[in-house]
PDB file of C-alpha atoms in Angstrom:
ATOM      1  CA  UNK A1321     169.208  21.434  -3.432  1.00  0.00           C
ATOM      2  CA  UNK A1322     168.803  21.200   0.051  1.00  0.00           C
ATOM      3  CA  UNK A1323     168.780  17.443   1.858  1.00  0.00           C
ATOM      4  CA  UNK A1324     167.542  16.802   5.203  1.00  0.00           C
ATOM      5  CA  UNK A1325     166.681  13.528   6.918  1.00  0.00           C
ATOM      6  CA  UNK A1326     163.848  13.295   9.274  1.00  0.00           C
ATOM      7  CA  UNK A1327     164.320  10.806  12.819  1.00  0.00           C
ATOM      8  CA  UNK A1328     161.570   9.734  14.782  1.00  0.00           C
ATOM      9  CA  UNK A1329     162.559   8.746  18.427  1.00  0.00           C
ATOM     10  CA  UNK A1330     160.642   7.532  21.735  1.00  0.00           C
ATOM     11  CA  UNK A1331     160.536  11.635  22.844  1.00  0.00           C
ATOM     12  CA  UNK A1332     160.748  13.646  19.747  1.00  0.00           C
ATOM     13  CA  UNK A1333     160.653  14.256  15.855  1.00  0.00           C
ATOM     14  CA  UNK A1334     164.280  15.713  14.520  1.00  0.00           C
ATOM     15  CA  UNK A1335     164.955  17.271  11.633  1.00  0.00           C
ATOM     16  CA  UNK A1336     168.678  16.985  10.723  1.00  0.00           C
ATOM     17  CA  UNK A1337     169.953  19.075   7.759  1.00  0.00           C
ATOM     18  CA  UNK A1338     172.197  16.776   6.014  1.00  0.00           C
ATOM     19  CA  UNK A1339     172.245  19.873   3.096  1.00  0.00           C
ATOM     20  CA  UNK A1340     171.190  23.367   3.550  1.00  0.00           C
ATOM     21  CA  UNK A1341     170.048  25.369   0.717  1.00  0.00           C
ATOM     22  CA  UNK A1342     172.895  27.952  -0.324  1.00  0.00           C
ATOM     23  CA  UNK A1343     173.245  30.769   2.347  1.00  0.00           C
ATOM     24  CA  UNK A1344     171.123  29.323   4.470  1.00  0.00           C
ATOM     25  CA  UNK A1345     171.688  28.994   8.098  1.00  0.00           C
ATOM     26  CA  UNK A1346     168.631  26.935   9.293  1.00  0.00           C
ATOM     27  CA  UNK A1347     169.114  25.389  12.792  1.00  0.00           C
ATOM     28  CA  UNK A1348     167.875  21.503  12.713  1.00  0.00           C
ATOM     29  CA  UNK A1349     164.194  21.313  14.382  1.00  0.00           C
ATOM     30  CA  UNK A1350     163.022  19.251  17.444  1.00  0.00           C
ATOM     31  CA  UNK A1351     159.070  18.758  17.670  1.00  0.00           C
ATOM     32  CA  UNK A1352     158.117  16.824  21.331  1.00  0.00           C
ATOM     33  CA  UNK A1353     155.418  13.886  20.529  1.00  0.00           C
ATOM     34  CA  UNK A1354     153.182  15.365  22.731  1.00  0.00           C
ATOM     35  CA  UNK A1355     152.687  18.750  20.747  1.00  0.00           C
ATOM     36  CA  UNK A1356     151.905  16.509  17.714  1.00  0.00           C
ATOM     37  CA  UNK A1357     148.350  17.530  16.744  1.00  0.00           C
ATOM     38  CA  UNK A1358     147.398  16.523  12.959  1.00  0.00           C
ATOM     39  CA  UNK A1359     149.123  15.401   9.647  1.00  0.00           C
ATOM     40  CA  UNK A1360     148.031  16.600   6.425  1.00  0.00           C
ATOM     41  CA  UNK A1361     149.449  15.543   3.164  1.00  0.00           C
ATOM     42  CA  UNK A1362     148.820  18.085   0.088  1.00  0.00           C
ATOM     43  CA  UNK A1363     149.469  17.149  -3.336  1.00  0.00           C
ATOM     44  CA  UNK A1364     149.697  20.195  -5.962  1.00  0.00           C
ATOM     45  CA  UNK A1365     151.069  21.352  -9.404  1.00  0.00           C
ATOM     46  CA  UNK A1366     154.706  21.655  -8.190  1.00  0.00           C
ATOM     47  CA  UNK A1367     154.874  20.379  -4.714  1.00  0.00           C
ATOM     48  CA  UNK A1368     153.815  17.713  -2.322  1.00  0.00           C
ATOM     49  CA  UNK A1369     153.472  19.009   1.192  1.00  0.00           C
ATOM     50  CA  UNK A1370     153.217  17.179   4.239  1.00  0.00           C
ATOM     51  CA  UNK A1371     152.125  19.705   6.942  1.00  0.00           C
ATOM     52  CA  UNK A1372     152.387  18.399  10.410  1.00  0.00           C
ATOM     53  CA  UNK A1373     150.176  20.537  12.638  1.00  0.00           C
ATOM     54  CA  UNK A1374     151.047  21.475  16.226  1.00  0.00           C
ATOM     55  CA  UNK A1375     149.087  22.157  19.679  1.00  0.00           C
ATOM     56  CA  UNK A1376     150.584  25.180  19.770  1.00  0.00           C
ATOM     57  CA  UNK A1377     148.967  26.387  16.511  1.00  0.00           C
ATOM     58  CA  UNK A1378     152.506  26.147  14.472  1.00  0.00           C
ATOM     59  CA  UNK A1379     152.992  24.150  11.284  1.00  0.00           C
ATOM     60  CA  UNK A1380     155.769  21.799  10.519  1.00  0.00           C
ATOM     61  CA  UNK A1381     155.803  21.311   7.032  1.00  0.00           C
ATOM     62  CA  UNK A1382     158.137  19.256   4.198  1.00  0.00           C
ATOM     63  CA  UNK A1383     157.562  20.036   0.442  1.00  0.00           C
ATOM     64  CA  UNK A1384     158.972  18.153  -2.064  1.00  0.00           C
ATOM     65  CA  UNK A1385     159.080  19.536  -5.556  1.00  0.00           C
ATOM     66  CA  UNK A1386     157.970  16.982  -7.883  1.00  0.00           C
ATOM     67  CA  UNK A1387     158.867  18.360 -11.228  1.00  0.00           C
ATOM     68  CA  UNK A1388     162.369  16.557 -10.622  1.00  0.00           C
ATOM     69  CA  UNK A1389     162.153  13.219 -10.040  1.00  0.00           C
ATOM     70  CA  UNK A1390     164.288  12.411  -6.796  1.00  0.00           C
ATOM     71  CA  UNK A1391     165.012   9.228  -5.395  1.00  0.00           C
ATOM     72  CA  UNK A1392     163.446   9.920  -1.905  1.00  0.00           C
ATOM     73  CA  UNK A1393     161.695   8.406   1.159  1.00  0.00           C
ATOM     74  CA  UNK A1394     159.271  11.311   1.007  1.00  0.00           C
ATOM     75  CA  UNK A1395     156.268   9.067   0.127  1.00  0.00           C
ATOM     76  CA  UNK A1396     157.399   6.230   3.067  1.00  0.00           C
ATOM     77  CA  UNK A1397     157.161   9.307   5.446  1.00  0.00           C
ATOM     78  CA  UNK A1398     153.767   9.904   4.153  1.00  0.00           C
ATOM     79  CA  UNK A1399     152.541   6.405   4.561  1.00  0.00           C
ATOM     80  CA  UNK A1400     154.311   5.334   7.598  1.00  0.00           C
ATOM     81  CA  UNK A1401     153.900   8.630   9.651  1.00  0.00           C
ATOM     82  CA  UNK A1402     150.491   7.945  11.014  1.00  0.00           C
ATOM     83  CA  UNK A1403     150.927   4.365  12.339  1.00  0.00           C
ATOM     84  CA  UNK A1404     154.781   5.111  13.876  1.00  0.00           C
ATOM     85  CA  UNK A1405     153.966   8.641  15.176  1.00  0.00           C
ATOM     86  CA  UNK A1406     151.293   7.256  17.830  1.00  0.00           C
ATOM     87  CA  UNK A1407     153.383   3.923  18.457  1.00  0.00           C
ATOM     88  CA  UNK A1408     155.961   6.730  19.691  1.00  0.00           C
ATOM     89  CA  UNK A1409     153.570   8.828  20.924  1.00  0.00           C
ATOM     90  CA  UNK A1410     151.322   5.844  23.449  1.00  0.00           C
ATOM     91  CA  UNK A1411     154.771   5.068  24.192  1.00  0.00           C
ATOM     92  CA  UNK A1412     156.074   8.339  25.963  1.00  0.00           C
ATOM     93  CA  UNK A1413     153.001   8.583  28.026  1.00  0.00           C
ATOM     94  CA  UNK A1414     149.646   6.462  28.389  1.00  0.00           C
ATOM     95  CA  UNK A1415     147.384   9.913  28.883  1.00  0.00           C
ATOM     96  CA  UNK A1416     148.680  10.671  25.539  1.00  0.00           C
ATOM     97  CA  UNK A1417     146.742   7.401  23.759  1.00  0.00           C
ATOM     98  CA  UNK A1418     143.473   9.245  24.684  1.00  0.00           C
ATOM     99  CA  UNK A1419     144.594  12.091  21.766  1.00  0.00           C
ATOM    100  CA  UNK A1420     145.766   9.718  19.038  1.00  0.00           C
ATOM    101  CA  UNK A1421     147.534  11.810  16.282  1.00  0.00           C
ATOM    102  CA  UNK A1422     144.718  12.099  12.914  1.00  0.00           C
ATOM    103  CA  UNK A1423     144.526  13.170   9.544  1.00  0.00           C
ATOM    104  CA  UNK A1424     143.561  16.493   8.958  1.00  0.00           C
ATOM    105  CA  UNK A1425     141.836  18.614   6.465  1.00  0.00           C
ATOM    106  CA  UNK A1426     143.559  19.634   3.391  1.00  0.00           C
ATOM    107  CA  UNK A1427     142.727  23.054   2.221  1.00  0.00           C
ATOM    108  CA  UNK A1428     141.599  21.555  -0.793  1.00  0.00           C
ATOM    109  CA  UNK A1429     138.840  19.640   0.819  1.00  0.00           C
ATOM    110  CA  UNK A1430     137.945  22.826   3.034  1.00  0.00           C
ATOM    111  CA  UNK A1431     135.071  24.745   2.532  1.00  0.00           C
ATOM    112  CA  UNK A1432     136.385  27.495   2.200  1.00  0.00           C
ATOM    113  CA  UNK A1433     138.182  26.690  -1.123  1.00  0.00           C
ATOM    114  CA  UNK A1434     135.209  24.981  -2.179  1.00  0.00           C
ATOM    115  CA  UNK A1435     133.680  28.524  -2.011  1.00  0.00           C
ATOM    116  CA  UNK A1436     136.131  30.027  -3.993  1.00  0.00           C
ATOM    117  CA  UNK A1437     136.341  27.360  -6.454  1.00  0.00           C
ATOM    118  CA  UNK A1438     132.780  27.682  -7.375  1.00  0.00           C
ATOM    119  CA  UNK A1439     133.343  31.929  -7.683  1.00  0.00           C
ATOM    120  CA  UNK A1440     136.074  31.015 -10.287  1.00  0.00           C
ATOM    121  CA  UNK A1441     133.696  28.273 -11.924  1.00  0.00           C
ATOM    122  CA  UNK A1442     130.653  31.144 -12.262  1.00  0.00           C
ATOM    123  CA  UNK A1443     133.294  33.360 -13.080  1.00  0.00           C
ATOM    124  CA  UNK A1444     134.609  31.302 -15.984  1.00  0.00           C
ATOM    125  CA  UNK A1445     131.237  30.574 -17.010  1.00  0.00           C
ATOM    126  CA  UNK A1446     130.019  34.629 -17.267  1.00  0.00           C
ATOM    127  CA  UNK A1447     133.476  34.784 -19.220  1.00  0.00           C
ATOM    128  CA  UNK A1448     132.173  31.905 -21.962  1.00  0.00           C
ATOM    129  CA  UNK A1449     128.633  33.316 -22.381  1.00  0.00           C
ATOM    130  CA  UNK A1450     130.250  36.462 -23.123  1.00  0.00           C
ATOM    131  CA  UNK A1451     132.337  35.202 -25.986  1.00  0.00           C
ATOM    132  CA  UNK A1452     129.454  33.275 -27.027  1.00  0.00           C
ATOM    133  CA  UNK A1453     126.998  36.130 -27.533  1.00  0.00           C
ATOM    134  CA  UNK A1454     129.019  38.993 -27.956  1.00  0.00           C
ATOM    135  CA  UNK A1455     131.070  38.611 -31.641  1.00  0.00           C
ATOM    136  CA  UNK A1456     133.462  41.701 -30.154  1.00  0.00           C
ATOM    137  CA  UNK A1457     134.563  39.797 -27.078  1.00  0.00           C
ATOM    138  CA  UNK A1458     138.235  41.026 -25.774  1.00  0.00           C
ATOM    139  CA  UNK A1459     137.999  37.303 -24.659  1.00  0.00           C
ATOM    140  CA  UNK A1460     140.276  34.810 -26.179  1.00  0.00           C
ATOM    141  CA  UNK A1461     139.865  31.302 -26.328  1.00  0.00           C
ATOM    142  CA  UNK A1462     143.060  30.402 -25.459  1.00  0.00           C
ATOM    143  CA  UNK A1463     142.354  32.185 -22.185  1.00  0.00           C
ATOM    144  CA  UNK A1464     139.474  30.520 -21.606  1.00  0.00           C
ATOM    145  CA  UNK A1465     141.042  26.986 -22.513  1.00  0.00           C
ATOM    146  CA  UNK A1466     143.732  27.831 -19.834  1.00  0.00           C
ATOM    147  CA  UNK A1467     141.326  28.558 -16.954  1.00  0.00           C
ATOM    148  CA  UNK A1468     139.028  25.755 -17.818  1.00  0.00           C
ATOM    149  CA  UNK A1469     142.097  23.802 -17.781  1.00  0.00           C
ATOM    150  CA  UNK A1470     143.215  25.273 -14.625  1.00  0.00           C
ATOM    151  CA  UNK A1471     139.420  24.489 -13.054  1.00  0.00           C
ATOM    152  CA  UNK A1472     139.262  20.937 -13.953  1.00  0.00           C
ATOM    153  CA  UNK A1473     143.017  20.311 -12.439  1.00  0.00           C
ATOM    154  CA  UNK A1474     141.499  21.796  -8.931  1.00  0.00           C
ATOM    155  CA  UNK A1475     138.030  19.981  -9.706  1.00  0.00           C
ATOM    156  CA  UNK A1476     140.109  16.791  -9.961  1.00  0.00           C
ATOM    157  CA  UNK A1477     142.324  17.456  -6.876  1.00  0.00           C
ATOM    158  CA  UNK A1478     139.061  18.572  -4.510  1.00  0.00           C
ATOM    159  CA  UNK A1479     137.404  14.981  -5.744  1.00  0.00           C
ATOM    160  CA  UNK A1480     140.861  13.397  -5.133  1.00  0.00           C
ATOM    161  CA  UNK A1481     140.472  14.413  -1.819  1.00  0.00           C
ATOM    162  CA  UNK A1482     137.320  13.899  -0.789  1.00  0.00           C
ATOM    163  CA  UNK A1483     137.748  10.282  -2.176  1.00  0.00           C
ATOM    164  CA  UNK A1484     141.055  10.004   0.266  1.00  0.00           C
ATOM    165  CA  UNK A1485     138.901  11.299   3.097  1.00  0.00           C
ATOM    166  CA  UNK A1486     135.876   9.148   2.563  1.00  0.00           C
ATOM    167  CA  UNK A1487     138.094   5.867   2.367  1.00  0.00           C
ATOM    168  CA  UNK A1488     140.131   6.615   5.348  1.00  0.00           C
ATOM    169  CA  UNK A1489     136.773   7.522   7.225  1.00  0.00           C
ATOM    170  CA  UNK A1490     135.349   3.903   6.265  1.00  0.00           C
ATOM    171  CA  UNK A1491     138.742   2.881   7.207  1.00  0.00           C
ATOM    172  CA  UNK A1492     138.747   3.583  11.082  1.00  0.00           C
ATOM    173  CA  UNK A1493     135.067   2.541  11.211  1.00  0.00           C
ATOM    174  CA  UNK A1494     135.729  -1.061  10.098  1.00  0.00           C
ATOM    175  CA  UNK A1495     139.255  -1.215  11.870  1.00  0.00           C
ATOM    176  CA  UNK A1496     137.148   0.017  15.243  1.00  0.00           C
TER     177      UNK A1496
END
């Protein structure tokens, strides 16, 4: 297992390999506050990602598996990273306050996978019907107990999310 310790300072973001994975030769990673565009924070299956998006149209990004539990400061990054990164950020430069660091979209609460997850849902759905009116269906119900299953984990994730995004929207309205 790798180990790596993130620093924030007044010009930059390091992250310092404490313990590289095996035959890996990773260099440790400086990001500048002022290419500091978004923050997302993903929660899935087997990881939780927090994806740090850049002017420059790169990606930062930290997953933590969380099959093992690990004694970690992953979820005081989480919390603390939006409040610390712009006090470091209106503290480099005070043109920089004008383009506060924000929350962005998680691709569960995209459109896009919204799209697809209501294909899979018609999908499952013609797959059902099938089984239900045809006796000679190759279609087993385990299989379809499976996908359901599978659908209502990303149904519960997408309103998990849009939940998240509607609180921290009412949020910044009352704190403004």
């Amino acid at each position: 297992m790798a180990k790596v310790k993130v620093v924030y300072t007044d010009e930059a973001i390091f992250h310092i390999w404490e313990r590289r994975f095996l035959l890996s030769w990773e260099r440790n990673i400086k990001i500048p506050w002022d290419i500091v565009d978004t923050y997302v924070f993903q929660e899935d299956r087997t990881f939780d990602s927090f994806i740090i998006n850049l002017t420059n149209k790169t990606r930062y990004k930290i997953n933590r598996l969380n099959l093992i539990p690990i004694k970690d400061d992953f979820e005081n990054l989480v919390k603390d990273f939006p409040r610390l990164s712009n006090e470091y950020k209106n503290g480099i430069d005070s043109s920089l306050a004008a383009n506060p660091i924000k929350e962005g979209e998680s691709i569960y609460a995209s459109k896009y996978f919204k799209w697809i997850f209501y294909f899979m849902i018609v999908g499952f759905l013609i797959l059902v019907l099938s089984k239900l009116l045809d006796s000679e269906s190759e279609t087993r119900w385990s299989s379809l107990g499976v996908i359901g299953s599978g659908l209502l984990f990303y149904w519960g994730i997408i309103n998990g999310q849009e939940k998240t995004t509607n609180a921290n929207k009412s949020n910044r309205c009352t704190t403004n």
